[in-house]
PDB file of C-alpha atoms and ligand atoms in Angstrom:
ATOM      1  CA  MET A   1      -1.010-132.343  68.500  1.00 42.00           C
ATOM      2  CA  GLN A   2       0.213-133.631  71.875  1.00 44.00           C
ATOM      3  CA  ASN A   3      -3.329-133.925  73.197  1.00 50.00           C
ATOM      4  CA  SER A   4      -4.698-136.422  70.654  1.00 64.00           C
ATOM      5  CA  SER A   5      -5.734-139.895  71.896  1.00 67.00           C
ATOM      6  CA  ASP A   6      -2.920-141.407  69.778  1.00 72.00           C
ATOM      7  CA  ASP A   7      -0.401-139.276  71.663  1.00 73.00           C
ATOM      8  CA  ALA A   8      -1.878-140.291  75.022  1.00 68.00           C
ATOM      9  CA  ARG A   9      -0.927-143.910  74.191  1.00 87.00           C
ATOM     10  CA  LYS A  10       2.658-142.995  73.374  1.00 94.00           C
ATOM     11  CA  PRO A  11       5.215-143.939  76.052  1.00 96.00           C
ATOM     12  CA  ILE A  12       6.783-141.198  78.177  1.00 98.00           C
ATOM     13  CA  ILE A  13      10.457-140.768  77.261  1.00 98.00           C
ATOM     14  CA  ALA A  14      13.155-139.511  79.628  1.00 98.00           C
ATOM     15  CA  ILE A  15      16.479-138.445  78.155  1.00 98.00           C
ATOM     16  CA  LEU A  16      19.265-138.788  80.730  1.00 98.00           C
ATOM     17  CA  GLY A  17      21.886-136.175  79.927  1.00 98.00           C
ATOM     18  CA  GLY A  18      19.217-134.614  77.711  1.00 98.00           C
ATOM     19  CA  THR A  19      20.620-131.113  78.186  1.00 98.00           C
ATOM     20  CA  GLY A  20      23.449-131.945  75.772  1.00 98.00           C
ATOM     21  CA  LYS A  21      23.600-131.813  72.006  1.00 98.00           C
ATOM     22  CA  GLU A  22      22.348-135.274  70.988  1.00 98.00           C
ATOM     23  CA  GLY A  23      19.739-135.412  73.769  1.00 98.00           C
ATOM     24  CA  ARG A  24      18.246-132.063  72.743  1.00 98.00           C
ATOM     25  CA  GLY A  25      18.237-133.148  69.110  1.00 98.00           C
ATOM     26  CA  LEU A  26      16.273-136.302  69.880  1.00 98.00           C
ATOM     27  CA  ALA A  27      13.950-134.412  72.242  1.00 98.00           C
ATOM     28  CA  TYR A  28      13.219-131.886  69.496  1.00 98.00           C
ATOM     29  CA  ARG A  29      12.118-134.620  67.109  1.00 98.00           C
ATOM     30  CA  TRP A  30      10.039-136.611  69.622  1.00 98.00           C
ATOM     31  CA  VAL A  31       8.295-133.601  71.131  1.00 98.00           C
ATOM     32  CA  LYS A  32       7.289-132.554  67.642  1.00 98.00           C
ATOM     33  CA  ALA A  33       5.999-136.105  67.039  1.00 97.00           C
ATOM     34  CA  GLY A  34       3.725-135.803  70.103  1.00 97.00           C
ATOM     35  CA  TYR A  35       5.664-137.767  72.718  1.00 98.00           C
ATOM     36  CA  HIS A  36       5.900-136.459  76.263  1.00 98.00           C
ATOM     37  CA  VAL A  37       9.635-135.959  76.830  1.00 98.00           C
ATOM     38  CA  ILE A  38      11.441-135.349  80.115  1.00 98.00           C
ATOM     39  CA  ILE A  39      14.860-133.746  79.831  1.00 98.00           C
ATOM     40  CA  GLY A  40      17.082-135.209  82.552  1.00 98.00           C
ATOM     41  CA  SER A  41      20.131-133.525  84.024  1.00 98.00           C
ATOM     42  CA  ARG A  42      22.346-133.644  87.099  1.00 98.00           C
ATOM     43  CA  ASN A  43      21.077-130.144  87.781  1.00 98.00           C
ATOM     44  CA  TYR A  44      17.376-129.165  87.934  1.00 98.00           C
ATOM     45  CA  GLU A  45      17.919-125.574  86.719  1.00 98.00           C
ATOM     46  CA  LYS A  46      20.023-126.766  83.782  1.00 98.00           C
ATOM     47  CA  ALA A  47      17.191-129.103  82.762  1.00 98.00           C
ATOM     48  CA  GLN A  48      14.710-126.169  82.879  1.00 98.00           C
ATOM     49  CA  ARG A  49      17.035-124.066  80.729  1.00 98.00           C
ATOM     50  CA  ALA A  50      17.261-126.836  78.119  1.00 98.00           C
ATOM     51  CA  VAL A  51      13.453-127.127  78.102  1.00 98.00           C
ATOM     52  CA  ASN A  52      13.111-123.373  77.579  1.00 97.00           C
ATOM     53  CA  ILE A  53      15.600-123.422  74.691  1.00 97.00           C
ATOM     54  CA  LEU A  54      13.684-126.267  73.056  1.00 97.00           C
ATOM     55  CA  LYS A  55      10.368-124.457  73.557  1.00 97.00           C
ATOM     56  CA  GLU A  56      11.825-121.374  71.877  1.00 96.00           C
ATOM     57  CA  SER A  57      12.524-123.420  68.754  1.00 96.00           C
ATOM     58  CA  ILE A  58       9.504-125.765  68.783  1.00 96.00           C
ATOM     59  CA  GLY A  59       6.849-123.401  70.134  1.00 93.00           C
ATOM     60  CA  ASN A  60       5.056-123.204  73.459  1.00 88.00           C
ATOM     61  CA  VAL A  61       4.276-126.928  73.726  1.00 96.00           C
ATOM     62  CA  THR A  62       3.208-128.656  76.937  1.00 96.00           C
ATOM     63  CA  ASN A  63       4.635-132.129  76.219  1.00 97.00           C
ATOM     64  CA  ILE A  64       8.135-131.388  77.499  1.00 98.00           C
ATOM     65  CA  GLU A  65       9.472-130.946  81.011  1.00 98.00           C
ATOM     66  CA  GLY A  66      12.802-131.029  82.809  1.00 98.00           C
ATOM     67  CA  ASN A  67      13.978-132.719  85.978  1.00 98.00           C
ATOM     68  CA  VAL A  68      16.968-134.298  87.649  1.00 98.00           C
ATOM     69  CA  ASN A  69      17.986-137.594  86.062  1.00 98.00           C
ATOM     70  CA  ILE A  70      16.696-139.780  88.878  1.00 98.00           C
ATOM     71  CA  LYS A  71      13.188-138.257  88.857  1.00 98.00           C
ATOM     72  CA  ALA A  72      13.121-138.273  85.055  1.00 98.00           C
ATOM     73  CA  ALA A  73      13.998-141.987  85.076  1.00 98.00           C
ATOM     74  CA  ASP A  74      11.265-142.795  87.615  1.00 98.00           C
ATOM     75  CA  ALA A  75       8.593-141.009  85.580  1.00 98.00           C
ATOM     76  CA  ALA A  76       9.287-142.559  82.176  1.00 98.00           C
ATOM     77  CA  GLU A  77       8.748-145.907  80.472  1.00 97.00           C
ATOM     78  CA  ILE A  78      11.531-145.473  77.935  1.00 98.00           C
ATOM     79  CA  LEU A  79      14.915-144.061  78.961  1.00 98.00           C
ATOM     80  CA  VAL A  80      17.454-142.677  76.538  1.00 98.00           C
ATOM     81  CA  LEU A  81      21.065-142.260  77.632  1.00 98.00           C
ATOM     82  CA  THR A  82      23.011-139.447  75.948  1.00 98.00           C
ATOM     83  CA  VAL A  83      26.086-138.782  78.065  1.00 98.00           C
ATOM     84  CA  PRO A  84      29.804-138.725  77.220  1.00 97.00           C
ATOM     85  CA  TYR A  85      31.383-142.159  77.607  1.00 97.00           C
ATOM     86  CA  LYS A  86      33.374-141.032  80.656  1.00 97.00           C
ATOM     87  CA  ALA A  87      30.030-140.687  82.520  1.00 98.00           C
ATOM     88  CA  HIS A  88      28.443-143.900  81.197  1.00 98.00           C
ATOM     89  CA  LYS A  89      29.317-146.376  83.928  1.00 98.00           C
ATOM     90  CA  SER A  90      28.745-144.049  86.875  1.00 98.00           C
ATOM     91  CA  ILE A  91      25.311-142.805  85.759  1.00 98.00           C
ATOM     92  CA  LEU A  92      24.116-146.363  85.094  1.00 98.00           C
ATOM     93  CA  GLU A  93      25.343-147.570  88.481  1.00 98.00           C
ATOM     94  CA  ARG A  94      23.614-144.627  90.182  1.00 98.00           C
ATOM     95  CA  LEU A  95      20.278-145.123  88.394  1.00 98.00           C
ATOM     96  CA  LYS A  96      20.249-148.931  88.219  1.00 98.00           C
ATOM     97  CA  SER A  97      17.255-149.420  90.520  1.00 97.00           C
ATOM     98  CA  ASN A  98      15.301-146.634  88.762  1.00 98.00           C
ATOM     99  CA  LEU A  99      15.682-148.404  85.396  1.00 98.00           C
ATOM    100  CA  GLU A 100      14.343-151.811  86.578  1.00 97.00           C
ATOM    101  CA  GLY A 101      11.845-153.318  84.131  1.00 97.00           C
ATOM    102  CA  LYS A 102      12.256-150.533  81.568  1.00 98.00           C
ATOM    103  CA  VAL A 103      13.716-150.057  78.107  1.00 98.00           C
ATOM    104  CA  LEU A 104      17.010-148.150  77.913  1.00 98.00           C
ATOM    105  CA  ILE A 105      18.106-146.790  74.550  1.00 98.00           C
ATOM    106  CA  ASP A 106      21.859-146.349  74.846  1.00 98.00           C
ATOM    107  CA  VAL A 107      23.180-143.703  72.440  1.00 98.00           C
ATOM    108  CA  THR A 108      26.594-143.526  74.101  1.00 98.00           C
ATOM    109  CA  VAL A 109      29.625-143.992  71.897  1.00 98.00           C
ATOM    110  CA  PRO A 110      32.784-145.132  73.712  1.00 97.00           C
ATOM    111  CA  ILE A 111      34.852-142.306  72.283  1.00 94.00           C
ATOM    112  CA  MET A 112      37.903-141.560  74.341  1.00 89.00           C
ATOM    113  CA  PRO A 113      39.481-138.228  73.376  1.00 90.00           C
ATOM    114  CA  PRO A 114      41.854-137.279  71.915  1.00 91.00           C
ATOM    115  CA  GLN A 115      41.726-140.309  69.563  1.00 91.00           C
ATOM    116  CA  ILE A 116      38.115-139.901  68.520  1.00 95.00           C
ATOM    117  CA  THR A 117      38.652-141.256  65.001  1.00 97.00           C
ATOM    118  CA  VAL A 118      40.012-144.587  66.244  1.00 96.00           C
ATOM    119  CA  VAL A 119      37.584-147.286  67.370  1.00 96.00           C
ATOM    120  CA  GLN A 120      38.073-148.015  71.081  1.00 94.00           C
ATOM    121  CA  MET A 121      35.720-150.500  72.703  1.00 97.00           C
ATOM    122  CA  PRO A 122      35.372-151.321  76.417  1.00 97.00           C
ATOM    123  CA  PRO A 123      36.247-154.835  77.666  1.00 97.00           C
ATOM    124  CA  GLU A 124      32.539-155.847  77.597  1.00 98.00           C
ATOM    125  CA  GLY A 125      32.575-155.449  73.778  1.00 98.00           C
ATOM    126  CA  SER A 126      30.617-152.187  73.446  1.00 98.00           C
ATOM    127  CA  ALA A 127      29.066-149.466  75.594  1.00 98.00           C
ATOM    128  CA  ALA A 128      25.657-151.139  75.215  1.00 98.00           C
ATOM    129  CA  GLN A 129      26.997-154.470  76.479  1.00 98.00           C
ATOM    130  CA  GLU A 130      28.636-152.653  79.372  1.00 98.00           C
ATOM    131  CA  ALA A 131      25.247-151.094  80.168  1.00 98.00           C
ATOM    132  CA  GLN A 132      23.523-154.496  80.002  1.00 98.00           C
ATOM    133  CA  LYS A 133      26.131-155.978  82.348  1.00 98.00           C
ATOM    134  CA  ILE A 134      25.659-153.171  84.880  1.00 98.00           C
ATOM    135  CA  LEU A 135      21.849-153.165  84.700  1.00 98.00           C
ATOM    136  CA  GLY A 136      21.201-156.919  84.456  1.00 98.00           C
ATOM    137  CA  ASP A 137      18.588-158.845  82.501  1.00 96.00           C
ATOM    138  CA  ASN A 138      15.619-156.937  83.917  1.00 97.00           C
ATOM    139  CA  VAL A 139      16.407-153.918  81.722  1.00 98.00           C
ATOM    140  CA  GLN A 140      16.050-154.092  77.940  1.00 98.00           C
ATOM    141  CA  VAL A 141      19.168-152.316  76.691  1.00 98.00           C
ATOM    142  CA  ILE A 142      18.891-151.333  73.039  1.00 98.00           C
ATOM    143  CA  SER A 143      21.545-149.355  71.217  1.00 98.00           C
ATOM    144  CA  ALA A 144      20.645-146.823  68.521  1.00 98.00           C
ATOM    145  CA  PHE A 145      21.256-143.342  67.061  1.00 98.00           C
ATOM    146  CA  HIS A 146      25.065-143.593  67.219  1.00 98.00           C
ATOM    147  CA  ASN A 147      25.507-142.529  63.622  1.00 98.00           C
ATOM    148  CA  ILE A 148      23.241-139.472  63.429  1.00 98.00           C
ATOM    149  CA  SER A 149      24.603-136.046  64.242  1.00 97.00           C
ATOM    150  CA  TYR A 150      22.573-133.757  66.508  1.00 98.00           C
ATOM    151  CA  GLU A 151      22.865-131.067  63.844  1.00 97.00           C
ATOM    152  CA  LYS A 152      20.588-133.124  61.611  1.00 97.00           C
ATOM    153  CA  LEU A 153      18.028-133.596  64.400  1.00 98.00           C
ATOM    154  CA  LEU A 154      17.629-130.021  65.619  1.00 96.00           C
ATOM    155  CA  ASN A 155      15.514-128.755  62.726  1.00 94.00           C
ATOM    156  CA  ASN A 156      12.487-129.699  60.657  1.00 95.00           C
ATOM    157  CA  ASN A 157      14.361-130.858  57.574  1.00 95.00           C
ATOM    158  CA  ASN A 158      13.874-134.357  56.163  1.00 94.00           C
ATOM    159  CA  ILE A 159      16.723-136.611  57.272  1.00 94.00           C
ATOM    160  CA  GLU A 160      17.891-139.120  54.699  1.00 91.00           C
ATOM    161  CA  TYR A 161      19.944-141.044  57.266  1.00 97.00           C
ATOM    162  CA  ASP A 162      19.430-144.553  58.622  1.00 98.00           C
ATOM    163  CA  VAL A 163      19.654-145.828  62.190  1.00 98.00           C
ATOM    164  CA  LEU A 164      20.893-149.318  63.117  1.00 98.00           C
ATOM    165  CA  VAL A 165      19.157-150.716  66.197  1.00 98.00           C
ATOM    166  CA  CYS A 166      20.785-153.519  68.215  1.00 98.00           C
ATOM    167  CA  GLY A 167      19.633-155.584  71.197  1.00 98.00           C
ATOM    168  CA  GLY A 168      16.389-156.093  73.095  1.00 97.00           C
ATOM    169  CA  THR A 169      13.473-158.462  72.537  1.00 97.00           C
ATOM    170  CA  LYS A 170      11.297-158.364  69.423  1.00 96.00           C
ATOM    171  CA  GLU A 171       8.722-156.299  71.338  1.00 96.00           C
ATOM    172  CA  SER A 172      11.122-153.751  72.872  1.00 97.00           C
ATOM    173  CA  LYS A 173      13.038-153.396  69.619  1.00 98.00           C
ATOM    174  CA  SER A 174       9.841-152.680  67.692  1.00 97.00           C
ATOM    175  CA  LYS A 175       9.094-149.850  70.165  1.00 97.00           C
ATOM    176  CA  VAL A 176      12.529-148.365  69.472  1.00 98.00           C
ATOM    177  CA  LEU A 177      12.164-148.784  65.699  1.00 98.00           C
ATOM    178  CA  GLN A 178       8.895-146.834  65.989  1.00 98.00           C
ATOM    179  CA  LEU A 179      10.738-144.059  67.849  1.00 98.00           C
ATOM    180  CA  VAL A 180      13.340-143.973  65.065  1.00 98.00           C
ATOM    181  CA  GLU A 181      10.614-143.577  62.435  1.00 97.00           C
ATOM    182  CA  ASP A 182       8.841-140.944  64.533  1.00 98.00           C
ATOM    183  CA  ALA A 183      12.095-138.981  64.721  1.00 98.00           C
ATOM    184  CA  GLY A 184      11.988-138.874  60.922  1.00 97.00           C
ATOM    185  CA  LEU A 185      14.708-141.474  60.314  1.00 97.00           C
ATOM    186  CA  THR A 186      14.762-144.963  58.787  1.00 96.00           C
ATOM    187  CA  GLY A 187      15.414-147.706  61.314  1.00 97.00           C
ATOM    188  CA  TRP A 188      16.856-151.183  60.745  1.00 97.00           C
ATOM    189  CA  ASP A 189      16.853-154.182  63.048  1.00 97.00           C
ATOM    190  CA  ALA A 190      20.619-154.673  63.226  1.00 98.00           C
ATOM    191  CA  GLY A 191      20.501-157.814  65.363  1.00 98.00           C
ATOM    192  CA  PRO A 192      21.570-158.565  68.934  1.00 98.00           C
ATOM    193  CA  ILE A 193      23.349-156.289  71.375  1.00 98.00           C
ATOM    194  CA  GLU A 194      26.701-157.883  70.449  1.00 98.00           C
ATOM    195  CA  ASN A 195      26.408-156.132  67.056  1.00 98.00           C
ATOM    196  CA  SER A 196      26.556-152.771  68.773  1.00 98.00           C
ATOM    197  CA  VAL A 197      30.353-153.013  68.504  1.00 98.00           C
ATOM    198  CA  VAL A 198      29.872-152.218  64.807  1.00 98.00           C
ATOM    199  CA  THR A 199      27.363-149.373  65.151  1.00 98.00           C
ATOM    200  CA  GLU A 200      29.272-147.697  67.981  1.00 98.00           C
ATOM    201  CA  GLY A 201      32.587-148.212  66.157  1.00 98.00           C
ATOM    202  CA  LEU A 202      31.169-146.788  62.956  1.00 98.00           C
ATOM    203  CA  THR A 203      30.883-143.410  64.670  1.00 98.00           C
ATOM    204  CA  SER A 204      34.672-143.107  64.868  1.00 98.00           C
ATOM    205  CA  ILE A 205      34.868-143.804  61.124  1.00 98.00           C
ATOM    206  CA  LEU A 206      32.212-141.123  60.437  1.00 98.00           C
ATOM    207  CA  LEU A 207      34.114-138.665  62.657  1.00 97.00           C
ATOM    208  CA  GLY A 208      37.240-139.409  60.626  1.00 97.00           C
ATOM    209  CA  ILE A 209      35.340-138.692  57.398  1.00 98.00           C
ATOM    210  CA  ASN A 210      34.018-135.454  58.921  1.00 97.00           C
ATOM    211  CA  LYS A 211      37.556-134.446  59.847  1.00 96.00           C
ATOM    212  CA  LYS A 212      38.957-135.234  56.415  1.00 97.00           C
ATOM    213  CA  PHE A 213      36.271-133.345  54.490  1.00 98.00           C
ATOM    214  CA  GLY A 214      35.558-130.521  56.938  1.00 97.00           C
ATOM    215  CA  THR A 215      31.946-131.567  57.610  1.00 96.00           C
ATOM    216  CA  HIS A 216      30.007-132.397  60.823  1.00 95.00           C
ATOM    217  CA  THR A 217      27.252-134.599  59.553  1.00 95.00           C
ATOM    218  CA  ALA A 218      28.552-137.754  57.847  1.00 97.00           C
ATOM    219  CA  GLY A 219      26.034-140.569  58.328  1.00 97.00           C
ATOM    220  CA  ILE A 220      24.889-143.886  56.901  1.00 97.00           C
ATOM    221  CA  LYS A 221      22.209-145.190  54.550  1.00 97.00           C
ATOM    222  CA  ILE A 222      21.455-148.864  53.778  1.00 96.00           C
ATOM    223  CA  THR A 223      20.958-149.519  50.078  1.00 95.00           C
ATOM    224  CA  GLY A 224      19.737-152.500  48.070  1.00 93.00           C
ATOM    225  CA  VAL A 225      16.517-153.179  50.011  1.00 92.00           C
ATOM    226  CA  SER A 226      13.399-151.647  48.561  1.00 83.00           C
ATOM    227  CA  HIS A 227      11.051-149.740  50.822  1.00 73.00           C
ATOM    228  CA  SER A 228       8.139-152.038  49.899  1.00 74.00           C
ATOM    229  CA  ILE A 229      10.008-155.160  51.133  1.00 74.00           C
ATOM    230  CA  ARG A 230      10.703-153.512  54.474  1.00 70.00           C
ATOM    231  CA  LYS A 231       7.039-152.899  55.219  1.00 59.00           C
TER     232      LYS A 231
HETATM  233  N1  NAP B   1      26.689-135.033  69.450  1.00 91.52           N
HETATM  234  C1  NAP B   1      26.332-135.892  68.482  1.00 91.52           C
HETATM  235  O1  NAP B   1      26.037-135.470  67.323  1.00 91.52           O
HETATM  236  C2  NAP B   1      26.259-137.372  68.773  1.00 91.52           C
HETATM  237  C3  NAP B   1      25.843-138.238  67.772  1.00 91.52           C
HETATM  238  C4  NAP B   1      25.721-139.603  68.049  1.00 91.52           C
HETATM  239  C5  NAP B   1      26.046-140.085  69.311  1.00 91.52           C
HETATM  240  N2  NAP B   1      26.478-139.218  70.260  1.00 91.52           N
HETATM  241  C6  NAP B   1      26.823-139.747  71.581  1.00 91.52           C
HETATM  242  O2  NAP B   1      25.821-139.303  72.491  1.00 91.52           O
HETATM  243  C7  NAP B   1      26.404-139.044  73.765  1.00 91.52           C
HETATM  244  C8  NAP B   1      26.111-137.575  74.139  1.00 91.52           C
HETATM  245  O3  NAP B   1      26.743-136.744  73.206  1.00 91.52           O
HETATM  246  P1  NAP B   1      26.581-135.149  73.297  1.00 91.52           P
HETATM  247  O4  NAP B   1      27.299-134.588  72.156  1.00 91.52           O
HETATM  248  O5  NAP B   1      25.128-134.817  73.522  1.00 91.52           O
HETATM  249  O6  NAP B   1      27.395-134.874  74.653  1.00 91.52           O
HETATM  250  P2  NAP B   1      27.451-133.546  75.557  1.00 91.52           P
HETATM  251  O7  NAP B   1      26.613-132.489  74.955  1.00 91.52           O
HETATM  252  O8  NAP B   1      28.896-133.260  75.785  1.00 91.52           O
HETATM  253  O9  NAP B   1      26.883-134.048  76.960  1.00 91.52           O
HETATM  254  C9  NAP B   1      25.577-134.512  77.158  1.00 91.52           C
HETATM  255  C10 NAP B   1      25.188-134.359  78.603  1.00 91.52           C
HETATM  256  O10 NAP B   1      25.839-135.327  79.411  1.00 91.52           O
HETATM  257  C11 NAP B   1      25.803-134.879  80.762  1.00 91.52           C
HETATM  258  N3  NAP B   1      27.072-135.170  81.420  1.00 91.52           N
HETATM  259  C12 NAP B   1      28.297-134.687  81.087  1.00 91.52           C
HETATM  260  N4  NAP B   1      29.224-135.168  81.937  1.00 91.52           N
HETATM  261  C13 NAP B   1      28.569-135.944  82.825  1.00 91.52           C
HETATM  262  C14 NAP B   1      28.962-136.704  83.964  1.00 91.52           C
HETATM  263  N5  NAP B   1      30.251-136.774  84.351  1.00 91.52           N
HETATM  264  N6  NAP B   1      28.005-137.406  84.636  1.00 91.52           N
HETATM  265  C15 NAP B   1      26.709-137.354  84.253  1.00 91.52           C
HETATM  266  N7  NAP B   1      26.268-136.636  83.185  1.00 91.52           N
HETATM  267  C16 NAP B   1      27.201-135.951  82.492  1.00 91.52           C
HETATM  268  C17 NAP B   1      25.575-133.363  80.732  1.00 91.52           C
HETATM  269  O11 NAP B   1      24.292-133.130  81.282  1.00 91.52           O
HETATM  270  P3  NAP B   1      24.066-132.358  82.695  1.00 91.52           P
HETATM  271  O12 NAP B   1      25.263-131.480  82.929  1.00 91.52           O
HETATM  272  O13 NAP B   1      22.836-131.591  82.422  1.00 91.52           O
HETATM  273  O14 NAP B   1      23.891-133.433  83.693  1.00 91.52           O
HETATM  274  C18 NAP B   1      25.593-133.052  79.252  1.00 91.52           C
HETATM  275  O15 NAP B   1      24.709-132.003  78.889  1.00 91.52           O
HETATM  276  C19 NAP B   1      27.908-139.314  73.634  1.00 91.52           C
HETATM  277  O16 NAP B   1      28.204-140.611  74.115  1.00 91.52           O
HETATM  278  C20 NAP B   1      28.152-139.216  72.137  1.00 91.52           C
HETATM  279  O17 NAP B   1      29.255-139.981  71.701  1.00 91.52           O
HETATM  280  C21 NAP B   1      26.584-137.870  70.027  1.00 91.52           C
END
């Protein structure tokens, strides 16, 4: 599938911190959809191990590779950031020049343990706004995937969850909405980057629901808009 001419036109995606749970979940979905995905890590061998684990579950595909974050960022058109919030600022400052002119999908939720079920936002308003401030206007920062658990991504099941997408220009946001659909989810244009305070904050509420009911996979679904109107 990854060798079709359609797939050749798909942008290369690098997932920074892609060795972790959410990064591997997204990689799983996009590799299966025919994108070339680079798993980024601070450690080259760790990236290779994550690639091998993904290949064991997907099959012996060729459209996935691993590298250190900086080389992954240089080689891709679309970057996805999936690191714990404590690493957010430092990784962005380190890779700032490598992200110039690109699209960054920020999946980071500003969760600060131990109070993970209480919304805690950085002074900039949200993690995505913090990223935009660090990177400047020459990077399209778009926030997405905050409300979808990795456990729902790492398999072939249909996912009935929705993804709210904030920030970016019309063009960059439509690229991200396509990536949401190609991951098997329903994406919604949720407005400007300022609205990311809601989508990032919602994760703490979902974690609270998970805690209360002993689940891991609470998520969201928009109702009241028919599928035909969306198209
Ligand atoms: N897990 C979920 O279901 C889920 C759902 C929605 C959103 N999120 C958000 O997505 C982000 C990633 O979550 P996760 O569960 O995938 O986290 P994770 O598994 O704990 O960590 C992801 C990766 O981040 C890298 N990392 C850790 N500390 C770092 C540091 N100090 N500097 C640079 N890189 C570091 C590690 O990669 P290397 O060691 O290979 O460099 C690690 O494999 C978080 O902000 C989380 O809130 C998670």
